[in-house]
mmCIF file of C-alpha atoms in Angstrom:
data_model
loop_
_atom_site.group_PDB
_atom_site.id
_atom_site.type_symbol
_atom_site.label_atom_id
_atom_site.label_comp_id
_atom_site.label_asym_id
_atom_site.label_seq_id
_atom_site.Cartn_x
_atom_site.Cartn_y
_atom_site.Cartn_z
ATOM 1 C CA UNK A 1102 -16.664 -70.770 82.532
ATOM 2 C CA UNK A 1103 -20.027 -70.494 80.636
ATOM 3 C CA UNK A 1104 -21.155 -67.553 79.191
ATOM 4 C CA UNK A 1105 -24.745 -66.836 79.045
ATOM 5 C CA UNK A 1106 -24.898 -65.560 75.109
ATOM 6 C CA UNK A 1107 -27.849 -62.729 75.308
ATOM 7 C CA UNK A 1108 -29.595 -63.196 71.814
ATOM 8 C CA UNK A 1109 -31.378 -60.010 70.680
ATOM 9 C CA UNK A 1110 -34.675 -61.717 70.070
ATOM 10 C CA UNK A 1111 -35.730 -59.512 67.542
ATOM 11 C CA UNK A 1112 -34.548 -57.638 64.237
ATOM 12 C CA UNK A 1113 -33.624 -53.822 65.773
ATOM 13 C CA UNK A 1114 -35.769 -52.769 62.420
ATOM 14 C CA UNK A 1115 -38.542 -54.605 63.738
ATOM 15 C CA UNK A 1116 -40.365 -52.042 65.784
ATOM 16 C CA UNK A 1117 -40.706 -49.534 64.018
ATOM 17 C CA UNK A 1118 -42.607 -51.689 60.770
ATOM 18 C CA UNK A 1119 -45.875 -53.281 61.100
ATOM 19 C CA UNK A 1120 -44.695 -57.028 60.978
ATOM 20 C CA UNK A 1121 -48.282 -58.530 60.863
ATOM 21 C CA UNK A 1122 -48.045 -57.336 57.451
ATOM 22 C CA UNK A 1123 -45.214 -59.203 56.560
ATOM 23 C CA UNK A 1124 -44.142 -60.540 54.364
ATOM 24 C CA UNK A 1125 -43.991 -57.743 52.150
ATOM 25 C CA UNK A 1126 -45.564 -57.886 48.370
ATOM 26 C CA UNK A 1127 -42.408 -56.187 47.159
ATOM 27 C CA UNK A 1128 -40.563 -58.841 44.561
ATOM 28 C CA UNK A 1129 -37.492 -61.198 45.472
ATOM 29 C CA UNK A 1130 -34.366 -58.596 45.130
ATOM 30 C CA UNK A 1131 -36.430 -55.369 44.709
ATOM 31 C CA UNK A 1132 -34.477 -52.781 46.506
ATOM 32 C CA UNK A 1133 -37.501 -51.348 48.038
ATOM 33 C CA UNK A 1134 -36.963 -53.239 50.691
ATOM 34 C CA UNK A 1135 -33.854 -52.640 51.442
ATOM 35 C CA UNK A 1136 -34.545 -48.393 51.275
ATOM 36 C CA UNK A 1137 -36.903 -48.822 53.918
ATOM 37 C CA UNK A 1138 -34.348 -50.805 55.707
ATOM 38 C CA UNK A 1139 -31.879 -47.985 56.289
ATOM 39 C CA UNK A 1140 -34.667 -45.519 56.917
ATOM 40 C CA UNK A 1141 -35.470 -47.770 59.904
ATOM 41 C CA UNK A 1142 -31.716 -47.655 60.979
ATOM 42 C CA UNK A 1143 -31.806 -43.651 60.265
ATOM 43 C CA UNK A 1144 -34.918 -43.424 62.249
ATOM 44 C CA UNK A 1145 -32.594 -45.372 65.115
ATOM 45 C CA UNK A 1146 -29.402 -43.406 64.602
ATOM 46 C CA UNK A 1147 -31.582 -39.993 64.367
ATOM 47 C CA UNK A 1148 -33.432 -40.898 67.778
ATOM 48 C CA UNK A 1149 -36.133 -38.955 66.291
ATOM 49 C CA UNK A 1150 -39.320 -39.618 67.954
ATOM 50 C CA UNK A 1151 -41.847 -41.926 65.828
ATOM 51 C CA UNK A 1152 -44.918 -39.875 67.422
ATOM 52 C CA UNK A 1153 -44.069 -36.565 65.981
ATOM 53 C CA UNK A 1154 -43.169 -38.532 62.984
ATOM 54 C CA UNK A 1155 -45.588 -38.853 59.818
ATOM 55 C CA UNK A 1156 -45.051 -40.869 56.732
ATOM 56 C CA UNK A 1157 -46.928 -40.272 53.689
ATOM 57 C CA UNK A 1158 -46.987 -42.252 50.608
ATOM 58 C CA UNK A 1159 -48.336 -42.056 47.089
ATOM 59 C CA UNK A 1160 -49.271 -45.123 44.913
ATOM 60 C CA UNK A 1161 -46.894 -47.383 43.229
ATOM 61 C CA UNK A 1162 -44.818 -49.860 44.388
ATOM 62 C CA UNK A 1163 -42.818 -47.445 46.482
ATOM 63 C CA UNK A 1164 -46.206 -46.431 47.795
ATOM 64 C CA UNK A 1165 -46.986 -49.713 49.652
ATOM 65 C CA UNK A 1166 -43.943 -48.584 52.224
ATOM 66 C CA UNK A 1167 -46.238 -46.051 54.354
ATOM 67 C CA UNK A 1168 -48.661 -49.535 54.653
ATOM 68 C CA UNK A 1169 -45.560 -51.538 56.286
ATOM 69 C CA UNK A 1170 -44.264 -48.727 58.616
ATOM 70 C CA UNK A 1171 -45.036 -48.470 62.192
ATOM 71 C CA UNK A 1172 -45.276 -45.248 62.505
ATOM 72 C CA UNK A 1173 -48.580 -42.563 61.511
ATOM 73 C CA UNK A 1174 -48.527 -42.844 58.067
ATOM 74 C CA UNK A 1175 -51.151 -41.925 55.264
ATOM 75 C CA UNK A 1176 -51.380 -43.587 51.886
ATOM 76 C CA UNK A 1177 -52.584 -40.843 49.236
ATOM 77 C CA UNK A 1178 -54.006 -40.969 45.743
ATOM 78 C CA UNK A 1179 -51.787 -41.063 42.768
ATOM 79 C CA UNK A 1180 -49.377 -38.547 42.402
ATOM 80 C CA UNK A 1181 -50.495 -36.736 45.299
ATOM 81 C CA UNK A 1182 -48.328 -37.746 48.165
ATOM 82 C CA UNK A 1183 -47.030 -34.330 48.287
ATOM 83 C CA UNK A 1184 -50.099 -32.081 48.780
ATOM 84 C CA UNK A 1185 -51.360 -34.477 51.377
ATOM 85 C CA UNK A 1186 -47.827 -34.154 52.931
ATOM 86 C CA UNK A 1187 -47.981 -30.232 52.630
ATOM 87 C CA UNK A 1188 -51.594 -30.271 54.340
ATOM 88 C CA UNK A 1189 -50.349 -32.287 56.902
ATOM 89 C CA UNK A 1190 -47.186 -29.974 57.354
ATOM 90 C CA UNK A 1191 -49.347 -27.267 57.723
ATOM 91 C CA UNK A 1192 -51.482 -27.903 59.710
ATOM 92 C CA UNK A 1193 -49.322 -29.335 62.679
ATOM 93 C CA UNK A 1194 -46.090 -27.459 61.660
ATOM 94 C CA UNK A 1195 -44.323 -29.181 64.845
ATOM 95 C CA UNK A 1196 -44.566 -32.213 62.664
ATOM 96 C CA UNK A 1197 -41.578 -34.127 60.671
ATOM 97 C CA UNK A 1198 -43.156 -35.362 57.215
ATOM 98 C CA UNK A 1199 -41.501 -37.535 54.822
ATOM 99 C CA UNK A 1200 -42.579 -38.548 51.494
ATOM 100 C CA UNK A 1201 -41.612 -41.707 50.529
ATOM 101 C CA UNK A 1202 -42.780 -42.216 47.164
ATOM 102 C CA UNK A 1203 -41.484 -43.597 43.528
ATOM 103 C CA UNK A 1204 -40.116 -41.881 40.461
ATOM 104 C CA UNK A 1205 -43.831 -42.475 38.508
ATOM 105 C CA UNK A 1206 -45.988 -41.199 41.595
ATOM 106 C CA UNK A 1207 -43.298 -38.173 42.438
ATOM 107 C CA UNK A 1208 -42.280 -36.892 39.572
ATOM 108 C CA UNK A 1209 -44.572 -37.931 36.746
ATOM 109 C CA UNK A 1210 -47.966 -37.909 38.076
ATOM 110 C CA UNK A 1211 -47.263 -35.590 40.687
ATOM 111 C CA UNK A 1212 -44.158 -33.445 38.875
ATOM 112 C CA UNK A 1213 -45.682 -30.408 39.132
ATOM 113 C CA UNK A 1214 -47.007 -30.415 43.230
ATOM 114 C CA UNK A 1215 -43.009 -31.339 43.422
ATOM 115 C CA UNK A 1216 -42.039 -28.613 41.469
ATOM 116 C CA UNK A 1217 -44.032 -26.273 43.268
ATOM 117 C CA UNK A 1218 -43.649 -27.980 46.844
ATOM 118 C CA UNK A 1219 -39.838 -27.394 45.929
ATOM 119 C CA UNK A 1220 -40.295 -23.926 44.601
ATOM 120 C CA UNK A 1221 -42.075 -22.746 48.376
ATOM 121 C CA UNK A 1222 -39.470 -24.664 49.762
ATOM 122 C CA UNK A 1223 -41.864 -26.755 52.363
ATOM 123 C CA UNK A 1224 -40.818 -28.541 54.591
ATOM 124 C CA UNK A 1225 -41.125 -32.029 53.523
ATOM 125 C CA UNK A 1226 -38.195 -34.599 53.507
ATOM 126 C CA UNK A 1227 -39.045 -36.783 50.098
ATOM 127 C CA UNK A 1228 -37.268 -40.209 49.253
ATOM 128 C CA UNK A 1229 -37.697 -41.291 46.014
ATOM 129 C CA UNK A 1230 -36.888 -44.460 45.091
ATOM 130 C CA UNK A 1231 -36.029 -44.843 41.679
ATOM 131 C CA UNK A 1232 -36.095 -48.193 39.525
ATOM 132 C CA UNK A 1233 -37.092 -46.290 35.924
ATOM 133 C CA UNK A 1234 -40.309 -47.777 35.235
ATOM 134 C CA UNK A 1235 -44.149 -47.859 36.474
ATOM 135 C CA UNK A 1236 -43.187 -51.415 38.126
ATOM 136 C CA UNK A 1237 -46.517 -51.763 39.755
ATOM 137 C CA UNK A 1238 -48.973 -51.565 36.457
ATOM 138 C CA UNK A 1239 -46.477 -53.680 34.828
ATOM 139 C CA UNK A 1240 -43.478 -51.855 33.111
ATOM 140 C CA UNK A 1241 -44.419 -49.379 31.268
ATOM 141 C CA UNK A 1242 -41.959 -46.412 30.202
ATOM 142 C CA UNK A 1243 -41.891 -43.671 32.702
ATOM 143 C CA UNK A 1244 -40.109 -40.111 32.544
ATOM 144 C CA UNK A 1245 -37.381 -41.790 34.393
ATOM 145 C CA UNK A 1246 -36.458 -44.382 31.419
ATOM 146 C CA UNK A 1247 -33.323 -44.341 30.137
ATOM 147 C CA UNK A 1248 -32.609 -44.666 26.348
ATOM 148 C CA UNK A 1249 -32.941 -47.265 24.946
ATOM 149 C CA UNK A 1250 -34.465 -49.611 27.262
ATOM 150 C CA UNK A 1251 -37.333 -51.518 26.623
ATOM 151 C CA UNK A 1252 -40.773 -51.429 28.045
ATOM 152 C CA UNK A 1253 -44.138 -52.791 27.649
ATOM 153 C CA UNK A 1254 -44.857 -49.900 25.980
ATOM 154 C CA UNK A 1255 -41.619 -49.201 24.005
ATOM 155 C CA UNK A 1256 -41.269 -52.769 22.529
ATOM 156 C CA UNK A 1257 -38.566 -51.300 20.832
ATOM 157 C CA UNK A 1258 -36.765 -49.079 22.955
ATOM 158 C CA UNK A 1259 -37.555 -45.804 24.716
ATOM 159 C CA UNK A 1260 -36.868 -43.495 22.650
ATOM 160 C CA UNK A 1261 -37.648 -40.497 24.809
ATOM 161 C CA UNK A 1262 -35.092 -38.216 26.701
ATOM 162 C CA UNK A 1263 -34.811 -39.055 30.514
ATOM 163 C CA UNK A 1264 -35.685 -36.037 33.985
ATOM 164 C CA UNK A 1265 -32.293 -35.611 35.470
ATOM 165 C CA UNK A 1266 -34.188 -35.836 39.254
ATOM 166 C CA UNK A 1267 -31.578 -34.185 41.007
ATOM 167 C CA UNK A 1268 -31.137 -30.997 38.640
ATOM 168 C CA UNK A 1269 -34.997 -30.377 37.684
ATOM 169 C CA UNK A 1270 -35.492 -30.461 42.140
ATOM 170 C CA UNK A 1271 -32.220 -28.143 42.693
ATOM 171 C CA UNK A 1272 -33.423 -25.972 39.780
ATOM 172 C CA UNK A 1273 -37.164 -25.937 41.389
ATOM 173 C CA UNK A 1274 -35.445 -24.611 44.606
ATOM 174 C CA UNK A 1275 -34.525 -27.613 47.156
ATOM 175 C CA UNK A 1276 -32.094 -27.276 50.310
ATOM 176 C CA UNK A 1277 -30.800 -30.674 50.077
ATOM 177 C CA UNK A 1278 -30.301 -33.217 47.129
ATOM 178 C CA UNK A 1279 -28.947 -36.356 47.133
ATOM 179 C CA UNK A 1280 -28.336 -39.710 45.325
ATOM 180 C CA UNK A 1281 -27.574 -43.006 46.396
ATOM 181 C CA UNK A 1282 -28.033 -46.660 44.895
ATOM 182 C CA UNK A 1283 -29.554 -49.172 47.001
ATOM 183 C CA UNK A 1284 -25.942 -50.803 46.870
ATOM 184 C CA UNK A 1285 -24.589 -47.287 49.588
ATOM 185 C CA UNK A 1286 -26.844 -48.653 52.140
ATOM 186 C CA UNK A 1287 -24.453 -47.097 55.017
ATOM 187 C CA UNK A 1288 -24.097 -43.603 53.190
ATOM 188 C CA UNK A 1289 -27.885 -43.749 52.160
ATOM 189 C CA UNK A 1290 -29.191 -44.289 56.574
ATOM 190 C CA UNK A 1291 -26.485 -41.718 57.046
ATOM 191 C CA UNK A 1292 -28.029 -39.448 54.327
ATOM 192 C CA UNK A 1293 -31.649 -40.222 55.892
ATOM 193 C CA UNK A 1294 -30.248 -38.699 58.989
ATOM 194 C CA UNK A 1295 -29.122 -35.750 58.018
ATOM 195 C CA UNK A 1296 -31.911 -34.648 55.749
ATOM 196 C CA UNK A 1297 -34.241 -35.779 59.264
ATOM 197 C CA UNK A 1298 -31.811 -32.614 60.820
ATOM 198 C CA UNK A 1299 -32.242 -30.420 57.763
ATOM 199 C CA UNK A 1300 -34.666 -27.554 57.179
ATOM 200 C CA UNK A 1301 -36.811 -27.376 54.449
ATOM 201 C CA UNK A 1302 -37.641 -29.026 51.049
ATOM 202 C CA UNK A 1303 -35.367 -31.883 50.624
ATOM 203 C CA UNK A 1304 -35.008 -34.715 47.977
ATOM 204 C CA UNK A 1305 -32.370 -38.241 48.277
ATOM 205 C CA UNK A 1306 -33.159 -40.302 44.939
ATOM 206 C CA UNK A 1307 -32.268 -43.853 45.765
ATOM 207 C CA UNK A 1308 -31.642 -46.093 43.153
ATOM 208 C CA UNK A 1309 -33.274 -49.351 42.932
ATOM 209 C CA UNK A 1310 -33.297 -52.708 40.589
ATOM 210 C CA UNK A 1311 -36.621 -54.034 39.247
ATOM 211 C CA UNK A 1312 -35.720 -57.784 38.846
ATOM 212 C CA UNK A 1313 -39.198 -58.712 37.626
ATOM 213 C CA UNK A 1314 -39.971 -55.882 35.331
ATOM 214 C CA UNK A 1315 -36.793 -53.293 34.198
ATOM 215 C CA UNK A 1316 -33.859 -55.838 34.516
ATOM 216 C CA UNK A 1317 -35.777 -59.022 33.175
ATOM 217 C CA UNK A 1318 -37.210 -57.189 29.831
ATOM 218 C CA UNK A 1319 -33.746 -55.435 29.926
ATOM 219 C CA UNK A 1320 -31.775 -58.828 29.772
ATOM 220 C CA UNK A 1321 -29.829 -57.499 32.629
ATOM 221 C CA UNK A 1322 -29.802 -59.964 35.020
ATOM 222 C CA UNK A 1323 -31.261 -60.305 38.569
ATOM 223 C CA UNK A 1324 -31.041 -57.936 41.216
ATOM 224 C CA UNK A 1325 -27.493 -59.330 42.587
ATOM 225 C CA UNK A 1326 -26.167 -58.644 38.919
ATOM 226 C CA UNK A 1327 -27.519 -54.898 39.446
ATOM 227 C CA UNK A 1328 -26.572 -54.762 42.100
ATOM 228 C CA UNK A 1329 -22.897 -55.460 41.764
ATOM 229 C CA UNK A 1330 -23.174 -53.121 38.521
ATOM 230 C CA UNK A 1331 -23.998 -50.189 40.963
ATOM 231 C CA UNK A 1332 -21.060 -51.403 43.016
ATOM 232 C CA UNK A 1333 -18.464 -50.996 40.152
ATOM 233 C CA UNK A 1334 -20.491 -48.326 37.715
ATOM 234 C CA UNK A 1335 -21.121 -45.735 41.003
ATOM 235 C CA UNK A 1336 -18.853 -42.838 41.808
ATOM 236 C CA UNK A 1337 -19.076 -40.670 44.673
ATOM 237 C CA UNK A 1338 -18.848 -37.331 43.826
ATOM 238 C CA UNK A 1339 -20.281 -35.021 46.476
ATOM 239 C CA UNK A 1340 -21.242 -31.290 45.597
ATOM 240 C CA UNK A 1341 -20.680 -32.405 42.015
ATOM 241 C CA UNK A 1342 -22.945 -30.065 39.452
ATOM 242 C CA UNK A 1343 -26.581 -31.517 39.049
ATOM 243 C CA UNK A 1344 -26.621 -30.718 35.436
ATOM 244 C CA UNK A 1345 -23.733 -33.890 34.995
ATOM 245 C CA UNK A 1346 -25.581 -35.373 37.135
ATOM 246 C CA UNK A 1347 -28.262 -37.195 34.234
ATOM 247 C CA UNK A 1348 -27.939 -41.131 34.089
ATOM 248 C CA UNK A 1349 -28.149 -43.219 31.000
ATOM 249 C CA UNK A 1350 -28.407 -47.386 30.389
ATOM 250 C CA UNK A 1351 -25.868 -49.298 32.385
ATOM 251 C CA UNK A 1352 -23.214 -45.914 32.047
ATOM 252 C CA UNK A 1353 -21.815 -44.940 35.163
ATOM 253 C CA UNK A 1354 -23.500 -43.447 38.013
ATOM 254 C CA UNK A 1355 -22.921 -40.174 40.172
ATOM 255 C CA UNK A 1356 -23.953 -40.646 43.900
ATOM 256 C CA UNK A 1357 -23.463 -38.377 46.703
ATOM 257 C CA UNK A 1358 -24.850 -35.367 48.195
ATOM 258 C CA UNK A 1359 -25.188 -32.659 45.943
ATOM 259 C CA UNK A 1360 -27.087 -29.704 47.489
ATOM 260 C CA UNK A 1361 -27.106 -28.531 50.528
ATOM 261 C CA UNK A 1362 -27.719 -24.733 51.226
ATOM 262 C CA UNK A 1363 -30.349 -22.650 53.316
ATOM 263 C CA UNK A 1364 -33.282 -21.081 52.321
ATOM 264 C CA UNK A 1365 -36.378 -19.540 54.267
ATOM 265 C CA UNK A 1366 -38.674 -22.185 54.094
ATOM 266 C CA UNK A 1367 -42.317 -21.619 53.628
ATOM 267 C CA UNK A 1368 -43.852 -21.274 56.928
ATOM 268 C CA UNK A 1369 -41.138 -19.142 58.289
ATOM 269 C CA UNK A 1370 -41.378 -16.649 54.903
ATOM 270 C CA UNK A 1371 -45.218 -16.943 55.222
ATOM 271 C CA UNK A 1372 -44.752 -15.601 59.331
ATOM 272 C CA UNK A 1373 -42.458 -12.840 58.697
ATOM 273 C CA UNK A 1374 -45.147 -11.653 55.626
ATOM 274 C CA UNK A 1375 -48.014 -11.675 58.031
ATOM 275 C CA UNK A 1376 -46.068 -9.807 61.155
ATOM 276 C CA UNK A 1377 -44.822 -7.467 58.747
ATOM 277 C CA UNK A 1378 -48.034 -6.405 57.223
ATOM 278 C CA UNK A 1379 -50.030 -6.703 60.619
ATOM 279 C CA UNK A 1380 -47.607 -5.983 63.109
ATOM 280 C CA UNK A 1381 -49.538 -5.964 66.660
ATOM 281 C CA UNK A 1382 -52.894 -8.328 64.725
ATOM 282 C CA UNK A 1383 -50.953 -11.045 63.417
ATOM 283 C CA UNK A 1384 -51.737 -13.647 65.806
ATOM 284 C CA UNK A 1385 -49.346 -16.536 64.298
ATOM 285 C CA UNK A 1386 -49.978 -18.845 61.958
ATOM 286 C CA UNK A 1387 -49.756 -22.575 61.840
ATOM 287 C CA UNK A 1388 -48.743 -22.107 65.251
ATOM 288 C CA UNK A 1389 -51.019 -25.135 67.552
ATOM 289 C CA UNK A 1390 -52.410 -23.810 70.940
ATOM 290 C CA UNK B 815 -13.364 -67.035 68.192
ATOM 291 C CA UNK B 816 -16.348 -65.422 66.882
ATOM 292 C CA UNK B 817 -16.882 -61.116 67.225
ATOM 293 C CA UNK B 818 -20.169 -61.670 66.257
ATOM 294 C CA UNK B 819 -23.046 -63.610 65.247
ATOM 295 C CA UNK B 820 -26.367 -63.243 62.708
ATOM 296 C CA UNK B 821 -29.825 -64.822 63.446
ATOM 297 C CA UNK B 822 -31.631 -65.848 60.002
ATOM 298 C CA UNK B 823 -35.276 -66.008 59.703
ATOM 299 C CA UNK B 824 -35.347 -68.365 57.514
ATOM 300 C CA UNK B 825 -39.397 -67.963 56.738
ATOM 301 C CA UNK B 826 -39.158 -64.605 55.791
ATOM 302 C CA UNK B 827 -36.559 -65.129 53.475
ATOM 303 C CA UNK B 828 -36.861 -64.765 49.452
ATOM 304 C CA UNK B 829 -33.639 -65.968 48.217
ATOM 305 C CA UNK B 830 -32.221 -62.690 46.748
ATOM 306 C CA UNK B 831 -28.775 -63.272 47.632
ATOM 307 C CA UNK B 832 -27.486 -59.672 48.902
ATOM 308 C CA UNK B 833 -26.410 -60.942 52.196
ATOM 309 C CA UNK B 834 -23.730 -63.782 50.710
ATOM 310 C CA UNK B 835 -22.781 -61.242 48.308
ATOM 311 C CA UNK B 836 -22.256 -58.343 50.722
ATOM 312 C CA UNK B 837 -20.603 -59.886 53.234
ATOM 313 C CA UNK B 838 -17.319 -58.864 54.066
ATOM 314 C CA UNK B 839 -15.992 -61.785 55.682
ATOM 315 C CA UNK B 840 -18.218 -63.858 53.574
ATOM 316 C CA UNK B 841 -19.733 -65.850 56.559
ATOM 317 C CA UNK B 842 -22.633 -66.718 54.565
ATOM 318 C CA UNK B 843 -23.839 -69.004 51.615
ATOM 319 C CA UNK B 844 -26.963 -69.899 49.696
ATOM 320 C CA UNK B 845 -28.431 -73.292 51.162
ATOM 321 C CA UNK B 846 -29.888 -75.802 49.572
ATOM 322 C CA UNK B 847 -32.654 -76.390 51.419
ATOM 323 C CA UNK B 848 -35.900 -74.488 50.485
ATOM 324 C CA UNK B 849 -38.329 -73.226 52.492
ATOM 325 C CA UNK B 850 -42.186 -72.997 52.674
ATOM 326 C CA UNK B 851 -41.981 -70.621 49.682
ATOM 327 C CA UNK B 852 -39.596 -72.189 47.887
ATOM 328 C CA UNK B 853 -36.878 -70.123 47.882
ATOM 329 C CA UNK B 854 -33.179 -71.179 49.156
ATOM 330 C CA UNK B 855 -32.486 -68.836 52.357
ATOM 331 C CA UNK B 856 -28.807 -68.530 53.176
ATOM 332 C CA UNK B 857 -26.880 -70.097 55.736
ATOM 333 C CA UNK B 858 -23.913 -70.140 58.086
ATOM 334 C CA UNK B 859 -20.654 -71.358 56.678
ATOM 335 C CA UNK B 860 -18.252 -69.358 58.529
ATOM 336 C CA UNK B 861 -19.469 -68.701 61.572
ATOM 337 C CA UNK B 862 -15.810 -68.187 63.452
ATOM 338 C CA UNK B 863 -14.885 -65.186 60.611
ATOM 339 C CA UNK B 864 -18.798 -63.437 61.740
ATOM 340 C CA UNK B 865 -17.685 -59.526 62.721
ATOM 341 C CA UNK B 866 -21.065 -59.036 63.882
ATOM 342 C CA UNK B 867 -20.866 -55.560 61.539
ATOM 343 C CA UNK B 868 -24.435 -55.951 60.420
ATOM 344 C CA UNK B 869 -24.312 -55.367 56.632
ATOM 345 C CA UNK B 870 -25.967 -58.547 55.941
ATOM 346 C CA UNK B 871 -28.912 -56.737 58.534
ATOM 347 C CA UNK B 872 -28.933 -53.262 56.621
ATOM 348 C CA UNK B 873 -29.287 -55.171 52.632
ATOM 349 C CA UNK B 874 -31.244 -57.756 53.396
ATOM 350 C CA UNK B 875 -34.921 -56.395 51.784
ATOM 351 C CA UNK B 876 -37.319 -58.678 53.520
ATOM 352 C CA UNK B 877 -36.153 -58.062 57.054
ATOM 353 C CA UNK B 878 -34.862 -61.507 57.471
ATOM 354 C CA UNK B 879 -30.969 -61.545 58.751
ATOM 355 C CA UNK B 880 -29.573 -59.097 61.237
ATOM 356 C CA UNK B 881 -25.833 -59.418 63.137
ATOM 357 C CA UNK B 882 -24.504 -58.282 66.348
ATOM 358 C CA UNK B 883 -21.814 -58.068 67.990
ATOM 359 C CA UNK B 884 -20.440 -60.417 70.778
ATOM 360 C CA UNK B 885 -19.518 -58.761 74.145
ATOM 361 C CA UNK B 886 -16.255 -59.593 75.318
ATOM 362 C CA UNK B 887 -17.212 -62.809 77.267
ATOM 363 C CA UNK B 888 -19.511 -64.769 74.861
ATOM 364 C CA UNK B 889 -17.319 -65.256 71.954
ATOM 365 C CA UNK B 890 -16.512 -68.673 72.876
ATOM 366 C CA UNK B 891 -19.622 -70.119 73.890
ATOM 367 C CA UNK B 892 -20.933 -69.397 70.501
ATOM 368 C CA UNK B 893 -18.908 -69.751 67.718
ATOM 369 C CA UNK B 894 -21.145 -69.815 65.049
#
């Protein structure tokens, strides 16, 4: 008996990312890639529907992803992925918004619209894909940098104290946090997911190499080599306190989810304001006819 | 008999090696063959051992490899 073999034609990512553009101009083992990868499968598992879906980018490397999605996406001005985001939210509150930006566009450029995005708790699901460096205007040291590695512009090592992403965000007021390496793709799509279901401001900070600039001025290998030292440097330690959460050069790694909690987020505070104060008037806000 | 298979686009390929590495049936290798860009895309050396579990699908960076799994009565038709 013959069997007819029924070949799925297609990659199942393949829909849902503009593949004219392809290939990408994200470097040979850049985990970029590979984050935007398990969104895709998230965006599967979730079954969330891309039309009421809106990703919005800032610049950077990480910013190029909202250019290779399929979906209504927006690519903002530096450092201000979230205000666009917040407009957007706004404005057509029946939307889902994610932010998929870097650690230079998110939180150094635009740290304080994160802080305060955070703060009002808005409803804006952010990745941010960490690889510790301004990758795409060619390795210089970001707020992300770990002592001591070297940059283009620390020749001789950083020498400046690294943002703990997860804490300053929990501190600032987020409902969800989370951290995952590019290595946890399964627990990262399965992370994706649930922030999709959550309410609120949320934050997963996804660890990525950056053969070309961090690891090669590092002398630490390719991306496999980083790769395999998230593998054996990463522990899972979910709920664990954000303040132990900091990382430093090659030490060990804490991944897993560690906020998760409810707060009013802002459009819901912002409606029970307004029909408190104008009872009968209020009319509803950010409500579309 | 096979449980699943993968389907390599070998074009789109860059060489990084995440698939070989994260395979856990290791089904896969680095050829030696380049293509257009130059880069050596992998290949199958195990094809019997494929689970079809996908892993290869989820790492790879540059959408180039995905598995799946075989249904009950095309295993043997298409070992690797």
């Amino acid at each position: 008996m013959t069997a007819v073999v029924e070949t799925p034609v297609i990659n199942p990512v393949e829909p849902f990312l503009r593949m004219d553009r392809m290939p990408h101009i994200w470097c040979p083992g850049c985990g970029i890639g590979t984050t935007v990868n398990c969104f895709a499968r998230a965006l599967i598992e979730s079954k969330a529907d891309p039309e009421k879906l809106a990703v919005v980018s800032g610049i950077g490397c990480t910013g190029r992803v909202a250019g290779y999605l399929h979906v209504d996406s927006f690519h903002t001005t530096h450092g201000r992925a979230i205000p666009f985001a917040t407009g957007l939210k706004l404005a057509n509150p029946s939307l889902q918004v994610v932010v998929y930006s870097g650690d230079g566009d998110l939180f150094a450029i635009g740290g304080n619209h994160l802080i305060h995005a955070a703060r009002r708790n808005i409803d804006l699901k952010v990745i941010c894909v960490n690889n510790f460096i301004y990758a795409m205007t060619g390795g210089q040291t970001a707020p992300t940098t770990p002592e001591p590695a070297t940059t283009t512009t620390a020749p001789y090592g950083s020498y400046e104290p690294a943002f703990n992403l997860p804490y300053l965000t929990e501190s600032a007021g987020a409902t969800y946090v989370a951290r995952w390496t590019t290595y946890h793709v399964r627990q990262l799509t399965r992370s994706i997911v649930e922030m999709l279901q959550k309410k609120g401001f949320c934050l997963i900070e996804v660890l990525s190499p950056c053969p070309t600039l961090y690891q090669r001025r590092n002398r630490l290998g390719d991306a496999l080599e980083t790769m395999k030292y998230y593998k054996e440097r990463s522990k899972t330690r979910h709920g664990a306190p954000t303040s132990e959460v900091g990382l430093t050069m090659q030490g060990d790694i804490v991944v897993g989810k560690f906020v998760d909690r409810d707060r009013p987020d802002y459009l819901e505070s912002m409606r029970r304001r307004l029909a408190e104060q104008l009872g009968d008037k209020f009319a509803g806000v950010g409500v579309l006819a | 008999m096979a449980k699943g298979f993968v389907c390599i686009q070998v074009e789109r390929c860059k060489g990084c090696g995440f698939c070989v590495e994260f395979c856990p049936t290791r089904v896969l290798a680095l050829s030696s063959a380049f293509n257009s860009k130059g880069y050596h895309p992998p290949h199958v050396v195990n094809g019997e051992k494929c689970s079809g579990c996908d892993l290869c699908g989820i790492y790879c960076p540059d959408f180039a490899i995905f598995g799946w799994k075989a249904r009950a009565s095309e295993g043997a038709a298409h070992a690797g």
